[in-house]
Amino acid sequence: MIPVRKVVCGISGGVDSSVAALLLKKKGYDVLGVFMRNWDIADETGHCSADRDKDDAEYVCQRIGIPLQEVNFVRHYWNEVFSELIEDYQNGLTPNPDILCNKSIKFSIFYDHATKNLGADAIATGHYARTSFGEDLKYYQENKRVRLLKAFDAGKDQTFFLSQVPQKSLQRTLFPLGGMTKNLVKKIALHAGLNHIVKKKESTGICFIGKRNFQDFIKDYVKPKPGNFVDIETGKVVGTHAGIHCWTIGQRCHISGLHTAYFVADKDMKTQNILVAPSTNHRSLFSQTVLTNPPYWIHSPPDQLYQENTFDCYFRFQHGKPLVKCTLTVSHKNCLIVSLEEPLRALTPGQFAVFYTEEECLGSARIIRPGLSLWSLNYNICKAQNLSK
């Protein structure tokens, strides 16, 4: 049993990480704030948002009375996250940079820096999540495995983004906000005099894109490969595009000269064609099965899954969406087949299938591809019936 005294808390300049650090200090921990610079290229206005965030982080730490250090992880972020992101887009996938960043940067490189270079007994972040060790970590017991639990505030729960976090790091991580609501966090910040931080607009979207249109951003990194938009019902070309890397499943396509609203149903890497559906709820956008890569289990693999080859749990592939009941089956090379209780829209290759029980985030696996859409299933049934006549 190792006592936990010094905690290194990631400070982003936002209200959540600020209150997390404040709460840790009030509980008697020796708190050091660390600002992580993961991206420092100026946006389209010539300003670097990381500089503004650093100023806010300094203001927070001065206000609550803790020291602040800055660490530069730009090279690591580029190698571990951004390069993989670009490769995925080139291959027609839609990656999740937040999950990749937490896995490779915040809970790997930052964790190692904090524990090995800064003498931290534990790290902390402003994520809305909990662990089976609780919100306080008085002692650290090496190799005692920990479970990742959903936050008290279901609307703010961020375990989705933590579904690939290494067990080693999680064992020595504190989530001070796990048992709080967002409103309470704001009240604590206001009471501490952090009015400017509370009023600050919450960051959304991908940090390195800024205010730019995604298609304007990605063309700087991926060579355009023009192709056609093809109506999935008629097989007719209804427009052209600059490359499948610019589009994701379920996205609306604003095709010049057409009044019909089309949505991406599928992408063909070989032909660079994008199949589009003529309505947002078209049956080609819905599937009830998913094939994934081998999963990462945060605490341990579910015994039932690998003993009986089937396991019932809950599924989501987009943060904030309702959990859906599912059944997992082990497939070839330890991949998973996910059978959903109800069809879901726009199940997207490259995204993560995240698995839950009622309280626990079990882990996740990258989606290889969805199963046949409701449109394809109906087409195959009709084709079989015609052949049998």
CSV table of C-alpha atoms in Angstrom, one decimal:
chain,number,residue,atom,x,y,z
A,1,MET,CA,0.0,0.0,0.0
A,2,ILE,CA,1.5,3.3,-1.2
A,3,PRO,CA,0.1,6.5,0.2
A,4,VAL,CA,-1.2,9.0,-2.4
A,5,ARG,CA,-0.1,12.5,-1.5
A,6,LYS,CA,1.0,14.3,-4.8
A,7,VAL,CA,-1.5,14.5,-7.6
A,8,VAL,CA,-0.7,16.0,-11.0
A,9,CYS,CA,-3.9,17.4,-12.5
A,10,GLY,CA,-4.3,18.2,-16.2
A,11,ILE,CA,-5.5,21.8,-16.5
A,12,SER,CA,-7.0,22.8,-19.9
A,13,GLY,CA,-8.2,26.3,-19.0
A,14,GLY,CA,-11.8,25.1,-18.8
A,15,VAL,CA,-14.2,24.9,-15.9
A,16,ASP,CA,-14.1,21.2,-15.4
A,17,SER,CA,-10.4,20.7,-15.0
A,18,SER,CA,-10.3,23.9,-12.9
A,19,VAL,CA,-12.8,22.6,-10.4
A,20,ALA,CA,-11.2,19.2,-10.4
A,21,ALA,CA,-7.9,20.8,-9.2
A,22,LEU,CA,-9.7,23.0,-6.7
A,23,LEU,CA,-11.5,20.0,-5.1
A,24,LEU,CA,-8.2,18.0,-4.9
A,25,LYS,CA,-6.5,20.9,-3.1
A,26,LYS,CA,-9.4,21.2,-0.6
A,27,LYS,CA,-9.1,17.5,0.1
A,28,GLY,CA,-5.5,17.9,1.2
A,29,TYR,CA,-3.6,16.6,-1.8
A,30,ASP,CA,-0.4,18.2,-2.9
A,31,VAL,CA,-1.6,19.4,-6.4
A,32,LEU,CA,0.5,20.4,-9.4
A,33,GLY,CA,-1.4,21.7,-12.4
A,34,VAL,CA,0.0,20.7,-15.9
A,35,PHE,CA,-1.1,22.3,-19.1
A,36,MET,CA,-0.7,20.0,-22.1
A,37,ARG,CA,0.1,21.6,-25.4
A,38,ASN,CA,-0.9,19.0,-27.9
A,39,TRP,CA,-1.5,21.2,-30.9
A,40,ASP,CA,0.0,24.6,-31.6
A,41,ILE,CA,-0.7,25.5,-35.2
A,42,ALA,CA,-2.5,28.8,-35.7
A,43,ASP,CA,-6.1,28.7,-37.0
A,44,GLU,CA,-7.4,30.5,-40.0
A,45,THR,CA,-7.4,33.8,-38.1
A,46,GLY,CA,-3.7,33.5,-37.3
A,47,HIS,CA,-4.4,32.8,-33.6
A,48,CYS,CA,-3.4,29.7,-31.6
A,49,SER,CA,-6.2,28.6,-29.3
A,50,ALA,CA,-3.6,26.8,-27.2
A,51,ASP,CA,-2.1,30.1,-26.2
A,52,ARG,CA,-5.5,31.5,-25.0
A,53,ASP,CA,-6.1,28.2,-23.0
A,54,LYS,CA,-2.7,28.5,-21.4
A,55,ASP,CA,-3.4,32.0,-20.2
A,56,ASP,CA,-6.7,30.7,-18.7
A,57,ALA,CA,-4.9,27.8,-17.1
A,58,GLU,CA,-2.4,30.2,-15.5
A,59,TYR,CA,-5.2,32.4,-14.2
A,60,VAL,CA,-6.9,29.4,-12.6
A,61,CYS,CA,-3.9,28.1,-10.9
A,62,GLN,CA,-3.0,31.5,-9.5
A,63,ARG,CA,-6.5,31.9,-8.3
A,64,ILE,CA,-6.7,28.5,-6.4
A,65,GLY,CA,-3.1,28.7,-5.3
A,66,ILE,CA,-1.3,25.8,-7.0
A,67,PRO,CA,1.8,25.8,-9.3
A,68,LEU,CA,1.4,25.2,-13.0
A,69,GLN,CA,3.8,23.6,-15.5
A,70,GLU,CA,3.5,23.3,-19.3
A,71,VAL,CA,4.4,20.2,-21.2
A,72,ASN,CA,4.7,20.0,-25.0
A,73,PHE,CA,3.3,16.9,-26.5
A,74,VAL,CA,2.8,18.3,-30.0
A,75,ARG,CA,5.2,15.7,-31.5
A,76,HIS,CA,3.7,12.9,-29.6
A,77,TYR,CA,0.2,14.0,-30.7
A,78,TRP,CA,1.2,14.2,-34.3
A,79,ASN,CA,2.8,10.8,-34.3
A,80,GLU,CA,0.3,8.9,-32.1
A,81,VAL,CA,-3.0,10.5,-33.0
A,82,PHE,CA,-3.0,12.9,-35.9
A,83,SER,CA,-1.0,10.7,-38.3
A,84,GLU,CA,-3.2,7.7,-37.6
A,85,LEU,CA,-6.2,10.0,-38.1
A,86,ILE,CA,-5.1,11.1,-41.5
A,87,GLU,CA,-4.3,7.4,-42.5
A,88,ASP,CA,-7.8,6.5,-41.5
A,89,TYR,CA,-9.4,9.2,-43.6
A,90,GLN,CA,-7.3,8.1,-46.5
A,91,ASN,CA,-8.7,4.6,-46.1
A,92,GLY,CA,-12.3,5.8,-46.0
A,93,LEU,CA,-12.7,5.5,-42.3
A,94,THR,CA,-14.1,8.0,-39.7
A,95,PRO,CA,-11.8,7.9,-36.6
A,96,ASN,CA,-12.5,9.3,-33.1
A,97,PRO,CA,-9.6,11.6,-32.1
A,98,ASP,CA,-10.9,12.1,-28.5
A,99,ILE,CA,-10.7,8.4,-27.8
A,100,LEU,CA,-7.3,8.1,-29.4
A,101,CYS,CA,-6.0,11.2,-27.6
A,102,ASN,CA,-7.0,9.8,-24.2
A,103,LYS,CA,-5.5,6.4,-24.9
A,104,SER,CA,-2.2,7.6,-26.3
A,105,ILE,CA,-1.6,11.0,-24.8
A,106,LYS,CA,-3.5,11.9,-21.6
A,107,PHE,CA,-3.4,8.4,-20.0
A,108,SER,CA,-0.1,7.2,-21.5
A,109,ILE,CA,2.5,9.9,-22.3
A,110,PHE,CA,1.1,12.4,-19.7
A,111,TYR,CA,0.7,9.7,-17.1
A,112,ASP,CA,4.3,8.5,-17.6
A,113,HIS,CA,5.5,12.1,-17.4
A,114,ALA,CA,3.6,12.8,-14.3
A,115,THR,CA,4.6,9.6,-12.4
A,116,LYS,CA,8.2,9.3,-13.6
A,117,ASN,CA,9.3,12.9,-14.1
A,118,LEU,CA,7.1,14.9,-11.7
A,119,GLY,CA,6.9,12.4,-8.8
A,120,ALA,CA,3.1,12.1,-8.9
A,121,ASP,CA,1.4,9.3,-6.9
A,122,ALA,CA,-1.6,9.8,-9.1
A,123,ILE,CA,-3.0,11.9,-11.9
A,124,ALA,CA,-6.4,13.6,-12.2
A,125,THR,CA,-8.5,15.1,-15.0
A,126,GLY,CA,-11.8,16.9,-15.2
A,127,HIS,CA,-13.6,14.0,-17.0
A,128,TYR,CA,-17.1,13.1,-15.7
A,129,ALA,CA,-16.4,9.5,-14.8
A,130,ARG,CA,-15.9,7.3,-11.7
A,131,THR,CA,-13.8,4.3,-10.8
A,132,SER,CA,-14.3,1.4,-8.4
A,133,PHE,CA,-11.6,3.0,-6.2
A,134,GLY,CA,-13.8,6.0,-5.5
A,135,GLU,CA,-13.3,9.7,-5.9
A,136,ASP,CA,-10.5,9.7,-3.2
A,137,LEU,CA,-7.4,7.6,-3.6
A,138,LYS,CA,-5.7,7.5,-0.2
A,139,TYR,CA,-3.5,4.6,-1.0
A,140,TYR,CA,-2.3,3.0,-4.2
A,141,GLN,CA,-2.0,-0.7,-4.3
A,142,GLU,CA,0.1,-1.9,-7.3
A,143,ASN,CA,-1.6,-4.3,-9.7
A,144,LYS,CA,-5.0,-4.1,-8.1
A,145,ARG,CA,-7.3,-3.8,-11.0
A,146,VAL,CA,-10.0,-1.1,-11.2
A,147,ARG,CA,-13.3,-0.7,-13.0
A,148,LEU,CA,-14.4,2.3,-15.0
A,149,LEU,CA,-17.9,3.4,-13.8
A,150,LYS,CA,-20.3,5.8,-15.4
A,151,ALA,CA,-20.6,9.3,-13.9
A,152,PHE,CA,-23.4,10.3,-11.6
A,153,ASP,CA,-24.6,12.9,-14.2
A,154,ALA,CA,-25.7,10.7,-17.0
A,155,GLY,CA,-26.0,13.7,-19.4
A,156,LYS,CA,-22.3,14.5,-18.8
A,157,ASP,CA,-20.9,11.0,-18.6
A,158,GLN,CA,-17.6,10.8,-20.5
A,159,THR,CA,-16.7,7.1,-20.1
A,160,PHE,CA,-17.3,6.7,-23.9
A,161,PHE,CA,-14.1,8.8,-24.5
A,162,LEU,CA,-12.2,6.8,-21.8
A,163,SER,CA,-13.1,3.3,-23.2
A,164,GLN,CA,-9.5,2.6,-24.4
A,165,VAL,CA,-7.7,3.9,-21.3
A,166,PRO,CA,-4.9,1.6,-20.1
A,167,GLN,CA,-5.6,-0.2,-16.9
A,168,LYS,CA,-2.2,0.7,-15.4
A,169,SER,CA,-3.0,4.4,-15.7
A,170,LEU,CA,-6.6,4.0,-14.5
A,171,GLN,CA,-5.4,2.4,-11.3
A,172,ARG,CA,-3.7,5.7,-10.4
A,173,THR,CA,-6.3,8.2,-11.7
A,174,LEU,CA,-8.7,10.5,-9.9
A,175,PHE,CA,-11.9,11.8,-11.4
A,176,PRO,CA,-13.1,14.4,-8.8
A,177,LEU,CA,-16.2,15.4,-10.8
A,178,GLY,CA,-17.5,11.8,-11.2
A,179,GLY,CA,-20.2,12.3,-8.5
A,180,MET,CA,-21.3,15.8,-9.5
A,181,THR,CA,-23.6,17.5,-11.9
A,182,LYS,CA,-22.4,20.2,-14.3
A,183,ASN,CA,-24.5,22.8,-12.6
A,184,LEU,CA,-22.8,22.0,-9.2
A,185,VAL,CA,-19.4,22.3,-10.9
A,186,LYS,CA,-20.3,25.7,-12.2
A,187,LYS,CA,-21.5,26.9,-8.8
A,188,ILE,CA,-18.2,25.7,-7.2
A,189,ALA,CA,-16.3,27.6,-9.8
A,190,LEU,CA,-18.3,30.8,-9.3
A,191,HIS,CA,-17.9,30.6,-5.5
A,192,ALA,CA,-14.1,30.3,-6.0
A,193,GLY,CA,-14.1,33.5,-8.1
A,194,LEU,CA,-13.5,31.8,-11.5
A,195,ASN,CA,-16.3,33.8,-13.2
A,196,HIS,CA,-14.3,34.3,-16.4
A,197,ILE,CA,-13.8,30.5,-16.7
A,198,VAL,CA,-17.4,29.7,-16.1
A,199,LYS,CA,-18.5,32.1,-18.8
A,200,LYS,CA,-16.0,30.7,-21.2
A,201,LYS,CA,-17.5,28.8,-24.2
A,202,GLU,CA,-17.2,25.1,-23.8
A,203,SER,CA,-15.0,23.6,-26.4
A,204,THR,CA,-16.6,21.2,-28.9
A,205,GLY,CA,-15.5,19.5,-32.1
A,206,ILE,CA,-12.0,18.7,-33.1
A,207,CYS,CA,-9.4,21.1,-31.7
A,208,PHE,CA,-7.1,21.2,-34.6
A,209,ILE,CA,-9.8,22.0,-37.2
A,210,GLY,CA,-10.9,25.2,-35.4
A,211,LYS,CA,-13.7,27.1,-37.1
A,212,ARG,CA,-12.8,25.7,-40.5
A,213,ASN,CA,-15.1,23.5,-42.6
A,214,PHE,CA,-13.8,20.0,-42.3
A,215,GLN,CA,-13.5,19.6,-46.1
A,216,ASP,CA,-11.4,22.7,-46.3
A,217,PHE,CA,-9.2,21.3,-43.5
A,218,ILE,CA,-8.7,17.8,-44.7
A,219,LYS,CA,-7.7,18.8,-48.3
A,220,ASP,CA,-4.4,20.1,-46.8
A,221,TYR,CA,-3.5,16.6,-45.7
A,222,VAL,CA,-5.2,14.1,-48.1
A,223,LYS,CA,-4.9,14.2,-51.8
A,224,PRO,CA,-8.3,14.6,-53.5
A,225,LYS,CA,-9.6,11.5,-55.4
A,226,PRO,CA,-12.8,12.6,-57.2
A,227,GLY,CA,-15.7,10.3,-57.5
A,228,ASN,CA,-19.5,10.2,-58.0
A,229,PHE,CA,-22.5,10.4,-55.8
A,230,VAL,CA,-24.7,7.5,-56.8
A,231,ASP,CA,-28.4,7.1,-55.9
A,232,ILE,CA,-28.6,3.8,-54.0
A,233,GLU,CA,-32.2,3.2,-55.3
A,234,THR,CA,-31.7,4.0,-59.0
A,235,GLY,CA,-28.0,3.5,-59.5
A,236,LYS,CA,-27.8,6.9,-61.3
A,237,VAL,CA,-25.0,9.4,-60.8
A,238,VAL,CA,-26.5,12.4,-59.0
A,239,GLY,CA,-23.4,14.5,-58.5
A,240,THR,CA,-19.6,14.4,-58.0
A,241,HIS,CA,-17.3,14.9,-55.0
A,242,ALA,CA,-13.6,15.5,-54.3
A,243,GLY,CA,-12.9,12.3,-52.3
A,244,ILE,CA,-14.6,9.9,-49.9
A,245,HIS,CA,-12.3,11.1,-47.1
A,246,CYS,CA,-14.4,14.2,-47.0
A,247,TRP,CA,-17.6,12.3,-46.1
A,248,THR,CA,-18.9,10.1,-43.3
A,249,ILE,CA,-21.8,7.7,-43.1
A,250,GLY,CA,-25.1,9.4,-42.5
A,251,GLN,CA,-23.8,12.9,-43.4
A,252,ARG,CA,-26.0,15.1,-45.6
A,253,CYS,CA,-24.7,15.8,-49.1
A,254,HIS,CA,-25.5,19.2,-50.4
A,255,ILE,CA,-25.4,18.3,-54.1
A,256,SER,CA,-25.5,21.3,-56.4
A,257,GLY,CA,-28.7,21.6,-58.6
A,258,LEU,CA,-30.8,19.1,-56.7
A,259,HIS,CA,-33.8,19.7,-54.4
A,260,THR,CA,-33.6,16.2,-53.0
A,261,ALA,CA,-31.7,15.9,-49.7
A,262,TYR,CA,-29.2,13.0,-50.0
A,263,PHE,CA,-27.3,11.2,-47.2
A,264,VAL,CA,-24.2,9.1,-47.3
A,265,ALA,CA,-25.2,5.4,-47.1
A,266,ASP,CA,-21.9,3.7,-48.1
A,267,LYS,CA,-18.4,4.4,-49.6
A,268,ASP,CA,-16.5,2.3,-52.2
A,269,MET,CA,-12.7,2.7,-51.9
A,270,LYS,CA,-12.1,1.0,-55.2
A,271,THR,CA,-14.3,3.2,-57.4
A,272,GLN,CA,-14.4,6.2,-55.0
A,273,ASN,CA,-18.1,6.2,-55.5
A,274,ILE,CA,-20.4,7.3,-52.6
A,275,LEU,CA,-23.8,5.6,-52.4
A,276,VAL,CA,-26.4,8.2,-51.2
A,277,ALA,CA,-29.9,7.7,-49.9
A,278,PRO,CA,-32.8,10.1,-50.7
A,279,SER,CA,-33.9,10.7,-47.1
A,280,THR,CA,-32.4,10.9,-43.7
A,281,ASN,CA,-34.2,7.9,-42.4
A,282,HIS,CA,-33.8,5.7,-45.5
A,283,ARG,CA,-33.5,2.0,-44.7
A,284,SER,CA,-30.0,1.8,-46.2
A,285,LEU,CA,-28.7,4.0,-43.3
A,286,PHE,CA,-29.9,1.4,-40.7
A,287,SER,CA,-28.2,-1.8,-39.6
A,288,GLN,CA,-28.8,-4.2,-36.7
A,289,THR,CA,-25.4,-5.9,-36.6
A,290,VAL,CA,-21.8,-4.7,-36.4
A,291,LEU,CA,-18.4,-6.4,-37.0
A,292,THR,CA,-15.5,-5.1,-34.8
A,293,ASN,CA,-11.8,-5.6,-34.4
A,294,PRO,CA,-10.7,-7.5,-31.3
A,295,PRO,CA,-12.0,-5.6,-28.2
A,296,TYR,CA,-10.0,-3.9,-25.4
A,297,TRP,CA,-11.5,-4.8,-22.0
A,298,ILE,CA,-10.7,-2.2,-19.4
A,299,HIS,CA,-10.9,-4.4,-16.3
A,300,SER,CA,-11.1,-7.9,-17.7
A,301,PRO,CA,-12.8,-9.9,-20.5
A,302,PRO,CA,-16.4,-11.0,-19.6
A,303,ASP,CA,-16.1,-14.6,-18.5
A,304,GLN,CA,-19.4,-15.5,-20.1
A,305,LEU,CA,-18.4,-14.2,-23.6
A,306,TYR,CA,-15.3,-16.4,-23.8
A,307,GLN,CA,-16.8,-19.5,-22.0
A,308,GLU,CA,-20.2,-19.5,-23.8
A,309,ASN,CA,-19.3,-17.4,-26.8
A,310,THR,CA,-22.2,-15.0,-26.1
A,311,PHE,CA,-22.7,-12.1,-23.8
A,312,ASP,CA,-25.5,-9.6,-23.3
A,313,CYS,CA,-24.7,-6.0,-22.5
A,314,TYR,CA,-25.3,-2.4,-23.8
A,315,PHE,CA,-23.8,-0.6,-26.8
A,316,ARG,CA,-23.2,2.9,-28.1
A,317,PHE,CA,-21.0,4.2,-30.8
A,318,GLN,CA,-21.7,8.0,-30.4
A,319,HIS,CA,-21.2,10.0,-27.2
A,320,GLY,CA,-24.4,11.0,-25.6
A,321,LYS,CA,-26.6,8.6,-27.5
A,322,PRO,CA,-28.9,6.2,-25.6
A,323,LEU,CA,-27.5,2.8,-24.7
A,324,VAL,CA,-28.9,0.0,-26.8
A,325,LYS,CA,-29.1,-3.6,-25.6
A,326,CYS,CA,-26.9,-6.0,-27.6
A,327,THR,CA,-25.5,-9.5,-27.7
A,328,LEU,CA,-21.8,-10.0,-28.4
A,329,THR,CA,-20.4,-13.1,-30.1
A,330,VAL,CA,-16.8,-13.9,-30.7
A,331,SER,CA,-15.9,-14.3,-34.3
A,332,HIS,CA,-12.8,-15.1,-36.4
A,333,LYS,CA,-9.5,-13.9,-34.9
A,334,ASN,CA,-11.2,-12.7,-31.7
A,335,CYS,CA,-13.2,-10.1,-33.5
A,336,LEU,CA,-16.8,-9.4,-32.3
A,337,ILE,CA,-20.2,-9.6,-33.9
A,338,VAL,CA,-22.5,-7.2,-32.2
A,339,SER,CA,-26.2,-8.0,-32.6
A,340,LEU,CA,-28.3,-5.0,-31.6
A,341,GLU,CA,-31.8,-5.2,-30.1
A,342,GLU,CA,-32.9,-2.4,-32.5
A,343,PRO,CA,-31.4,-1.1,-35.8
A,344,LEU,CA,-29.2,2.0,-35.5
A,345,ARG,CA,-28.6,4.8,-38.0
A,346,ALA,CA,-25.1,5.4,-39.6
A,347,LEU,CA,-23.0,2.7,-37.9
A,348,THR,CA,-19.6,4.0,-39.1
A,349,PRO,CA,-16.4,2.1,-39.8
A,350,GLY,CA,-13.5,3.6,-37.8
A,351,GLN,CA,-15.7,4.6,-34.9
A,352,PHE,CA,-15.7,2.7,-31.6
A,353,ALA,CA,-18.3,0.3,-30.4
A,354,VAL,CA,-18.3,0.9,-26.6
A,355,PHE,CA,-19.8,-1.7,-24.3
A,356,TYR,CA,-21.5,-1.2,-20.9
A,357,THR,CA,-23.4,-2.9,-18.1
A,358,GLU,CA,-25.8,-0.8,-16.1
A,359,GLU,CA,-23.0,1.0,-14.2
A,360,GLU,CA,-19.7,0.0,-15.8
A,361,CYS,CA,-17.9,0.9,-19.1
A,362,LEU,CA,-16.4,-2.5,-20.0
A,363,GLY,CA,-14.3,-1.4,-22.9
A,364,SER,CA,-14.5,-0.9,-26.7
A,365,ALA,CA,-13.6,-2.1,-30.1
A,366,ARG,CA,-13.2,-0.3,-33.5
A,367,ILE,CA,-16.0,-0.9,-36.0
A,368,ILE,CA,-14.8,-2.7,-39.1
A,369,ARG,CA,-18.1,-2.5,-40.8
A,370,PRO,CA,-21.9,-2.6,-40.1
A,371,GLY,CA,-23.9,-5.7,-41.2
A,372,LEU,CA,-26.3,-5.6,-44.1
A,373,SER,CA,-28.6,-2.6,-44.0
A,374,LEU,CA,-32.3,-2.9,-43.7
A,375,TRP,CA,-32.4,-1.8,-47.4
A,376,SER,CA,-30.0,-4.6,-48.5
A,377,LEU,CA,-31.8,-7.2,-46.4
A,378,ASN,CA,-35.1,-6.3,-48.0
A,379,TYR,CA,-33.5,-6.3,-51.5
A,380,ASN,CA,-32.0,-9.8,-51.0
A,381,ILE,CA,-35.3,-11.1,-49.7
A,382,CYS,CA,-37.2,-9.7,-52.8
A,383,LYS,CA,-34.4,-11.1,-55.1
A,384,ALA,CA,-34.7,-14.6,-53.5
A,385,GLN,CA,-38.5,-14.5,-53.8
A,386,ASN,CA,-38.3,-13.6,-57.5
A,387,LEU,CA,-35.7,-16.4,-58.2
A,388,SER,CA,-38.0,-18.9,-56.5
A,389,LYS,CA,-40.9,-18.2,-58.7
